[in-house]
Coordinates of C-alpha atoms and ligand atoms in Angstrom, one line a residue:
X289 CA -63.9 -13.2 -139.8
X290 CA -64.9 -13.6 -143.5
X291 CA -62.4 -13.9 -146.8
X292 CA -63.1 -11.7 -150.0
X293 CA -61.6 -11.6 -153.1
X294 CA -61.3 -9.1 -155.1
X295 CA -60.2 -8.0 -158.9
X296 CA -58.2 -5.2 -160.3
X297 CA -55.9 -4.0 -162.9
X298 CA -53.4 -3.5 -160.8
X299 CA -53.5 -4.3 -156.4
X300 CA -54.1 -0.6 -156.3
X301 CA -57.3 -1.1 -158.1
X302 CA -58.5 -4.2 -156.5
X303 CA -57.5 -3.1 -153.1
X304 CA -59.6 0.3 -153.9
X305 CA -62.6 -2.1 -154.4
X306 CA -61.9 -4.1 -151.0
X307 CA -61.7 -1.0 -149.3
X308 CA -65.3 0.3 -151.0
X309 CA -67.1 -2.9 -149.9
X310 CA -65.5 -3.8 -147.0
X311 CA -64.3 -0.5 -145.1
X312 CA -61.0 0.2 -143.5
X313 CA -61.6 -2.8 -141.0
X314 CA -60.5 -5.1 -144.4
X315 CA -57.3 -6.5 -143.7
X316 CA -55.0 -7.8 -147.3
X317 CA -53.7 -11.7 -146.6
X318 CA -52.7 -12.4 -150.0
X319 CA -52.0 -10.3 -153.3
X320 CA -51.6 -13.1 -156.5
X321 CA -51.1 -12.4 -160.1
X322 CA -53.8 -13.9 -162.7
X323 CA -53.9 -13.7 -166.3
X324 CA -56.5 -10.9 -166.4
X325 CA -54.7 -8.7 -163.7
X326 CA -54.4 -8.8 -159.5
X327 CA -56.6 -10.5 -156.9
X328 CA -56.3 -9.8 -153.8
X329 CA -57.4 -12.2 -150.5
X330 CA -59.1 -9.7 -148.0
X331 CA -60.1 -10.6 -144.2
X332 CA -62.5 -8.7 -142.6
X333 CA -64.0 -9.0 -139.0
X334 CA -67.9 -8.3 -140.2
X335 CA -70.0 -7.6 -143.7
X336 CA -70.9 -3.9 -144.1
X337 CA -74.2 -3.5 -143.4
X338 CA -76.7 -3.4 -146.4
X339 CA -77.0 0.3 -147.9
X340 CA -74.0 1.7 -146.2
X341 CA -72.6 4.6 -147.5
X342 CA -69.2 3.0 -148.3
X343 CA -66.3 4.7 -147.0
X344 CA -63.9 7.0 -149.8
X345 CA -60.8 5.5 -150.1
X346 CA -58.9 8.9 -150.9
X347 CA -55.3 7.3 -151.9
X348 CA -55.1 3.6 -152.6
X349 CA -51.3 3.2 -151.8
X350 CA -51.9 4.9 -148.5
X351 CA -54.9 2.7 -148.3
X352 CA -52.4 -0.5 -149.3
X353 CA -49.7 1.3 -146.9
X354 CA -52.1 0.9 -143.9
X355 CA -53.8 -2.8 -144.7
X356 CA -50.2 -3.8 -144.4
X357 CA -48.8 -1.7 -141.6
X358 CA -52.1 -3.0 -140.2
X359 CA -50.9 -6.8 -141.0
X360 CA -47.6 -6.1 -139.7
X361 CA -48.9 -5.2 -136.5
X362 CA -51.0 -8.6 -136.0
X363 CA -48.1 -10.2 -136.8
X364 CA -46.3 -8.4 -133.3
X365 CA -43.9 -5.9 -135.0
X366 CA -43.1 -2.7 -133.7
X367 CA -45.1 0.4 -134.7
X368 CA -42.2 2.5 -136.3
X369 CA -40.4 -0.7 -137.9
X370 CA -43.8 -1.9 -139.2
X371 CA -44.6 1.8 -141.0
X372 CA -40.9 1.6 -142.7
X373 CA -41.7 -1.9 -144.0
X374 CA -45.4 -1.3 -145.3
X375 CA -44.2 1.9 -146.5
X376 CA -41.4 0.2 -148.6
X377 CA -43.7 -2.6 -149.7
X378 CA -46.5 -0.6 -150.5
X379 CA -45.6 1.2 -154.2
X380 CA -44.4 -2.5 -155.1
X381 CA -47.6 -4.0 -154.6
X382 CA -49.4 -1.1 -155.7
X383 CA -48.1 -1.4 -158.9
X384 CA -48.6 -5.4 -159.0
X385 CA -44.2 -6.0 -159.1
X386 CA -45.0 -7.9 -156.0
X387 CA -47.3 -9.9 -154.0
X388 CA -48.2 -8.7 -150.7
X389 CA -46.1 -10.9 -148.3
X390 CA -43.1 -10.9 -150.7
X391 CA -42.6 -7.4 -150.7
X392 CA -42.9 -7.3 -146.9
X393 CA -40.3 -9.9 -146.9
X394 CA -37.9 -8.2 -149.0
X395 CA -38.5 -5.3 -147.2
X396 CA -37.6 -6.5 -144.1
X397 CA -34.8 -8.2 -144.7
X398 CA -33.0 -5.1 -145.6
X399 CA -33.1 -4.3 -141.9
X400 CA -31.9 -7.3 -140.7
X401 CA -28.3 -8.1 -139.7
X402 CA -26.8 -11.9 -139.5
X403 CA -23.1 -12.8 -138.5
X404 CA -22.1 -15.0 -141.2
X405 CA -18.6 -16.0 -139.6
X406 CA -18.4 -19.4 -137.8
X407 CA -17.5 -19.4 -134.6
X408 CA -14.1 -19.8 -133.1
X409 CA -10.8 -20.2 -133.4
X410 CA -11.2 -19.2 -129.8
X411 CA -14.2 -19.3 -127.3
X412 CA -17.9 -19.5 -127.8
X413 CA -19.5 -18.6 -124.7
X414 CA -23.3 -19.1 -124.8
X415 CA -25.1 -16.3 -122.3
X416 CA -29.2 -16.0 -121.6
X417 CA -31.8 -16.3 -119.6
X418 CA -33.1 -19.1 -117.5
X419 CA -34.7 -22.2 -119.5
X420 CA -33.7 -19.8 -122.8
X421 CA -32.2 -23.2 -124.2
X422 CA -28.5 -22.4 -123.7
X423 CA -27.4 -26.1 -122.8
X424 CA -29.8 -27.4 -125.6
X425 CA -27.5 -25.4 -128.2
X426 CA -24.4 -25.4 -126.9
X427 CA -24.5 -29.4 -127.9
X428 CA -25.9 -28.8 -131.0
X429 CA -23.2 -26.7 -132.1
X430 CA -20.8 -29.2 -130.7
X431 CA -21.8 -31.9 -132.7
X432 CA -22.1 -29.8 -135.2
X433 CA -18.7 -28.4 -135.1
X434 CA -17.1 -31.4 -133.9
X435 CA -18.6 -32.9 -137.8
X436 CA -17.3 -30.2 -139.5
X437 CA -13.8 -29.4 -137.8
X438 CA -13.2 -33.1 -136.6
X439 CA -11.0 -32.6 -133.7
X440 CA -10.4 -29.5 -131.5
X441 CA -13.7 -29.0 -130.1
X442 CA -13.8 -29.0 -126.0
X443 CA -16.5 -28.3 -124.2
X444 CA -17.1 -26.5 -121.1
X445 CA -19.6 -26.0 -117.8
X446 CA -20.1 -23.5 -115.4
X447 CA -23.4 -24.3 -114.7
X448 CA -22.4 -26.1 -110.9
X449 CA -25.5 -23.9 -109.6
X450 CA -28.0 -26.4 -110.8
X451 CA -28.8 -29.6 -109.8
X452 CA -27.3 -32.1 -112.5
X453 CA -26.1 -29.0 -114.4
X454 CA -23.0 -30.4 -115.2
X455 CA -23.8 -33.8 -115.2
X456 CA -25.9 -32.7 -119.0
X457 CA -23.6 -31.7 -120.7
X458 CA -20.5 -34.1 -119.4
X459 CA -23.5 -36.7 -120.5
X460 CA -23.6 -35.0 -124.2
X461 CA -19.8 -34.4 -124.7
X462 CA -19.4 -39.0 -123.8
X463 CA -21.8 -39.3 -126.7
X464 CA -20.1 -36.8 -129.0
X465 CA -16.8 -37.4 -128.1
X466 CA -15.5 -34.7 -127.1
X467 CA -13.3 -33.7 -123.9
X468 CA -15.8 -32.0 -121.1
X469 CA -14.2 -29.5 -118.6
X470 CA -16.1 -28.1 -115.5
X471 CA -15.3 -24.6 -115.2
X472 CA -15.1 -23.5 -111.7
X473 CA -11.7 -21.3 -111.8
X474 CA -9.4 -19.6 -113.9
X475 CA -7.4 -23.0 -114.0
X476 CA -9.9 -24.8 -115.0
X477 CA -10.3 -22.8 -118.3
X478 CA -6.8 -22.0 -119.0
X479 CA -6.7 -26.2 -118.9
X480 CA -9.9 -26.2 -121.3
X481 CA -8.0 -23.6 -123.6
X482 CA -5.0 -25.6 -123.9
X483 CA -7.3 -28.9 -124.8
X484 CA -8.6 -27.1 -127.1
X485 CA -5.3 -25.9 -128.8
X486 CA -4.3 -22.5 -131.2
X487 CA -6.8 -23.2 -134.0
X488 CA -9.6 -25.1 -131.6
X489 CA -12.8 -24.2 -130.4
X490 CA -13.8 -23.8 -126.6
X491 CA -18.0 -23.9 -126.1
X492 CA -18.6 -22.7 -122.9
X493 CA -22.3 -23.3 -121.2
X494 CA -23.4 -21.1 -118.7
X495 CA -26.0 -20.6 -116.0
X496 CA -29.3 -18.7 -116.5
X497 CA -29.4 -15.1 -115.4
X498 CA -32.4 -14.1 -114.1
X499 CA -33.6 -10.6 -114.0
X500 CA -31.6 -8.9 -111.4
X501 CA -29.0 -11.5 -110.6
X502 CA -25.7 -9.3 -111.0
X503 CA -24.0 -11.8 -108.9
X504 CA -24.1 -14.5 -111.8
X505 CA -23.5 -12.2 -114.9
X506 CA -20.4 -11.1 -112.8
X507 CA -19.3 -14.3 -112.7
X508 CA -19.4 -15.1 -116.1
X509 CA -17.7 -12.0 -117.2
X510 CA -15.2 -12.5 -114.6
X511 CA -14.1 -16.0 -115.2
X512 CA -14.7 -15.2 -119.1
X513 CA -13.1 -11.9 -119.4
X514 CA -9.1 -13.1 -120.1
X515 CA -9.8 -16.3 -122.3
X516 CA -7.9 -15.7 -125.9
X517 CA -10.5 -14.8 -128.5
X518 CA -14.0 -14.6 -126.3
X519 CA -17.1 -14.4 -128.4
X520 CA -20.4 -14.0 -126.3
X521 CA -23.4 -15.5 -128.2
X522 CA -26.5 -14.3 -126.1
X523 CA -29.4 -16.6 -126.6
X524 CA -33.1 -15.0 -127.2
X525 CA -36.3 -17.1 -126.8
X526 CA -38.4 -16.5 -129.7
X527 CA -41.8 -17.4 -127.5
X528 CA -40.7 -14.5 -124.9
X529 CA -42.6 -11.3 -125.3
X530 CA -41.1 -8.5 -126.6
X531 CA -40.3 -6.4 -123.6
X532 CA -38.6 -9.6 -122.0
X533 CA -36.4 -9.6 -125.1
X534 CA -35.1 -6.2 -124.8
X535 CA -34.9 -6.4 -121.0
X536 CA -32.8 -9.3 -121.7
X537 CA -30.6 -7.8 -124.6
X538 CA -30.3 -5.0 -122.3
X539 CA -29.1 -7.0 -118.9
X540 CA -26.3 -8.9 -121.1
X541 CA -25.1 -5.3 -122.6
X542 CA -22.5 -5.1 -121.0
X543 CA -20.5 -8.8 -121.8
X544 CA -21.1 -7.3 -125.1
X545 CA -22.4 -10.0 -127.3
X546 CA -21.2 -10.3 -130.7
X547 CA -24.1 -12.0 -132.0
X548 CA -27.8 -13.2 -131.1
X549 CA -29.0 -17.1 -131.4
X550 CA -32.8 -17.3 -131.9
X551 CA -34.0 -20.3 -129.8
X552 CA -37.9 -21.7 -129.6
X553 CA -38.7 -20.4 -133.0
X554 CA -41.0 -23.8 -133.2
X555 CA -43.0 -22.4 -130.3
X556 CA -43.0 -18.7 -130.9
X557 CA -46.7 -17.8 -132.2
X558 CA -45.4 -14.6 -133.7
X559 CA -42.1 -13.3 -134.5
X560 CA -42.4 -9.3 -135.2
X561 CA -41.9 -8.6 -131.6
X562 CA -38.6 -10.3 -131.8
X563 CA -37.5 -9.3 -134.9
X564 CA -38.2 -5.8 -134.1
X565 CA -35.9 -6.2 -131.0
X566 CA -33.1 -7.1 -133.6
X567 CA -33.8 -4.6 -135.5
X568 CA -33.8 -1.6 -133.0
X569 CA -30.6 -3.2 -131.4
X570 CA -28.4 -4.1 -134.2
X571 CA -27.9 -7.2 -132.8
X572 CA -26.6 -10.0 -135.8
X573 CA -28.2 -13.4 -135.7
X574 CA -26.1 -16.4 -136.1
X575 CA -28.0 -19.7 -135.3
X576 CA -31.8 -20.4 -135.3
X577 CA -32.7 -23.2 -132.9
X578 CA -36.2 -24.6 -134.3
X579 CA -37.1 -27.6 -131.6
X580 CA -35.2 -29.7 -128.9
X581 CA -33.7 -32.5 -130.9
X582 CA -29.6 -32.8 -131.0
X583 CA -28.1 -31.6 -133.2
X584 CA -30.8 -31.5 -135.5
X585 CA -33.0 -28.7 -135.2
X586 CA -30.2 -26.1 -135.4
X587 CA -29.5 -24.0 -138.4
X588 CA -27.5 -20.5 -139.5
X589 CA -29.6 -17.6 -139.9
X590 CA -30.2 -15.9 -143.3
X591 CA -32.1 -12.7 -143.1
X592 CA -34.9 -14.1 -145.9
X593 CA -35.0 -16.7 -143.7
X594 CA -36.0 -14.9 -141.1
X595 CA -38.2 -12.4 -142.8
X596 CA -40.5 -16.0 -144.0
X597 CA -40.7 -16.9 -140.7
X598 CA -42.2 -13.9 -139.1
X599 CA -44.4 -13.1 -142.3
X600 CA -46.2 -15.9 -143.1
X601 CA -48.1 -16.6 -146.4
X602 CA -51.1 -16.9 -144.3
X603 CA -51.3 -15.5 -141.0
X604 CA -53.8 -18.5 -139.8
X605 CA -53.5 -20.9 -139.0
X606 CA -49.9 -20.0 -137.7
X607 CA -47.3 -22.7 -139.1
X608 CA -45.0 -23.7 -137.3
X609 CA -41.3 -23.1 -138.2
X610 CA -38.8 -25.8 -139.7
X611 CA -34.9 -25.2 -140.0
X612 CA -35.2 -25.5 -143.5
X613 CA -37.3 -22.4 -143.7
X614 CA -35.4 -20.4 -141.4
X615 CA -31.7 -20.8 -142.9
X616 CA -29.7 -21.9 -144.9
X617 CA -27.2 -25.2 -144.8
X618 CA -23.7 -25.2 -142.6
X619 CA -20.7 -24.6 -144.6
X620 CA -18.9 -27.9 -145.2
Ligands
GTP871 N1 -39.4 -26.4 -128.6 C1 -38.1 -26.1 -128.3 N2 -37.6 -26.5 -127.2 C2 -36.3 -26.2 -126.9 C3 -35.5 -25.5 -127.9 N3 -34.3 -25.3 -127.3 C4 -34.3 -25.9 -126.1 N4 -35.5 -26.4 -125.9 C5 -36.0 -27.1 -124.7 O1 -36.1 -26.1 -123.6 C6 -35.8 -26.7 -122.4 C7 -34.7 -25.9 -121.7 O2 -33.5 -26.1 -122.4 P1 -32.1 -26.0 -121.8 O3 -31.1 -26.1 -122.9 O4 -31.9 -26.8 -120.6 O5 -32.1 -24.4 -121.4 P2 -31.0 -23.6 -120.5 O6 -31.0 -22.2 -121.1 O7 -29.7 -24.4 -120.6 O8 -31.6 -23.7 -119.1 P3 -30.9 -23.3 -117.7 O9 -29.5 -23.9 -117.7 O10 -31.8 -23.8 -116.6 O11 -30.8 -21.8 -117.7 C8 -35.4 -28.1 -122.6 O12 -36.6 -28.9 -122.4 C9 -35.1 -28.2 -124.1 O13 -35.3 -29.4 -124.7 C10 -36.1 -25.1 -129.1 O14 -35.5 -24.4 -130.0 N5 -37.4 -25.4 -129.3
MG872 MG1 -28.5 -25.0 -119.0

């Protein structure tokens, strides 16, 4: 792959001139401001060949719509959600108000929805798939809760299936100090209610679903169902592909979630495909989990946040994600 640059005007005009030299396979990384006008940072996979009739660029902002479209989709977003984006992004770099991966940020953030409320009074019950990071989290938020409420936090297990399931998070709640209850019954978390009083907050861990396990979403919602004030928090890897995503927004439909947390964003290579799931869902994002370390990589989603993470100044080398750039600090 080679890097042009190019001059214009405006991006319209320097884009025009990419397109000239380089064809439609040119691909826009970067649109900056300079003193004299717009340059624009073009990737393209090979040189046009010497005495080419170069190709008629017949509207530049259609030209500029499809370079980003075109970005959008390297980056794994959805067809139709990409077209809106580059669409809406397109006239503002056009007409040089913004640079290329600012206006698809702006633009996508429109479409994304993030539950700013904390969790609780009541019960946080942590649902996903298996390995999505759900025990990981749940002790995150613990410590962080536990810091900013100071008493009143509980946690809870139902994760007996697994060997040493239990034995995790019991481990995590010595360490923070909080009171650990296995949940095997409807006594057991009417008792972890109670610990955890009118105003408290009950984080309940669960076991992985797998695809096509009823049996263990049944449970869940079962056991679940009556405790005062249940919030469901389904957990989404990042690093999953996007047709695992919906499959898995889709098989925890029906505890109806009131929220997503994004785990794995560290490991995710790409996060349209995600992001698009969100988008085509509804679903609100409240935490963003960005590596394995209690309780510090764990943040609250902010949808500019979110929109820098999945488009990246520069597409390559892919950088990985830090808390810091994916959301903003808890309440105190
Ligand atoms: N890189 C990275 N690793 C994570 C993240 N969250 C969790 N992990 C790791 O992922 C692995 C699985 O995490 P768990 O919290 O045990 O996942 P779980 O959903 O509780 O797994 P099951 O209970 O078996 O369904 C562990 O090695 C965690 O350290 C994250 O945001 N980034
Ligand atoms: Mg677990």
């Amino acid at each position: 792959m080679l890097i042009h640059t190019f001059h214009g005007r405006t991006a319209a005009e320097a884009l025009s001139r990419a397109r000239d030299r380089l064809g439609e396979d040119a691909c826009v990384l970067e649109t900056r401001r300079t003193t004299t006008g717009i340059e624009v940072l073009v990737a393209a996979e090979r040189p046009s060949p010497p005495g080419a009739e170069p190709p008629r660029v017949e509207d530049p902002v259609h030209a500029l719509w499809a370079a980003l479209h075109e970005r959008l989709r390297a980056e794994g977003f959805a067809d139709a959600l990409a077209s809106r984006i580059a669409a809406a992004a397109a006239a503002r770099v056009a007409d040089g108000r913004a640079e290329a991966a600012v206006a698809l940020r702006d633009a996508l953030a429109v479409w994304l929805r993030v539950e700013t409320a904390d969790p609780g009074p009541g019960a946080l019950v942590l649902v996903g798939a298996p390995g999505v990071g759900k025990t990981t989290t749940i002790a995150k938020i613990a410590a962080r809760e536990a810091a900013r409420r100071g008493a009143g936090v509980v946690l809870a297990s139902m994760d007996d299936q697994r060997l040493g399931g239990l034995e995790q998070l019991e481990a995590t709640a010595r360490v923070l100090g909080v009171p650990f209850f296995p949940l095997r019954d409807e006594r057991d978390l009417a008792a972890a209610r109670r610990r955890a009083g009118r105003r408290g907050l009950l984080l309940v861990d669960t076991p992985g679903v797998s695809r096509g396990c009823s049996a263990v979403l049944d449970r869940i919602d079962a056991l679940t169902r009556g405790v005062e004030r249940r919030e469901v928090e389904l957990l989404l890897a990042a690093d999953a592909d996007r047709h695992a995503i919906t499959e898995s927004v889709r098989r925890f439909a029906r505890l109806a979630p009131r929220c997503a947390g994004l785990t794995r964003l560290d490991e995710a290579p790409r996060g349209g495909g995600l992001l698009s799931v969100l988008v085509r869902t509804g679903l609100a994002v409240r935490h963003v989990s960005t590596g394995p370390l209690i309780p510090d990589d764990l943040a609250r989603a902010t949808a500019r946040g979110l929109a820098a993470w999945a488009i990246p100044h520069a597409p390559l080398p892919s950088r990985p994600a830090t808390a810091h750039d994916v959301a903003t600090k808890e309440p105190r």
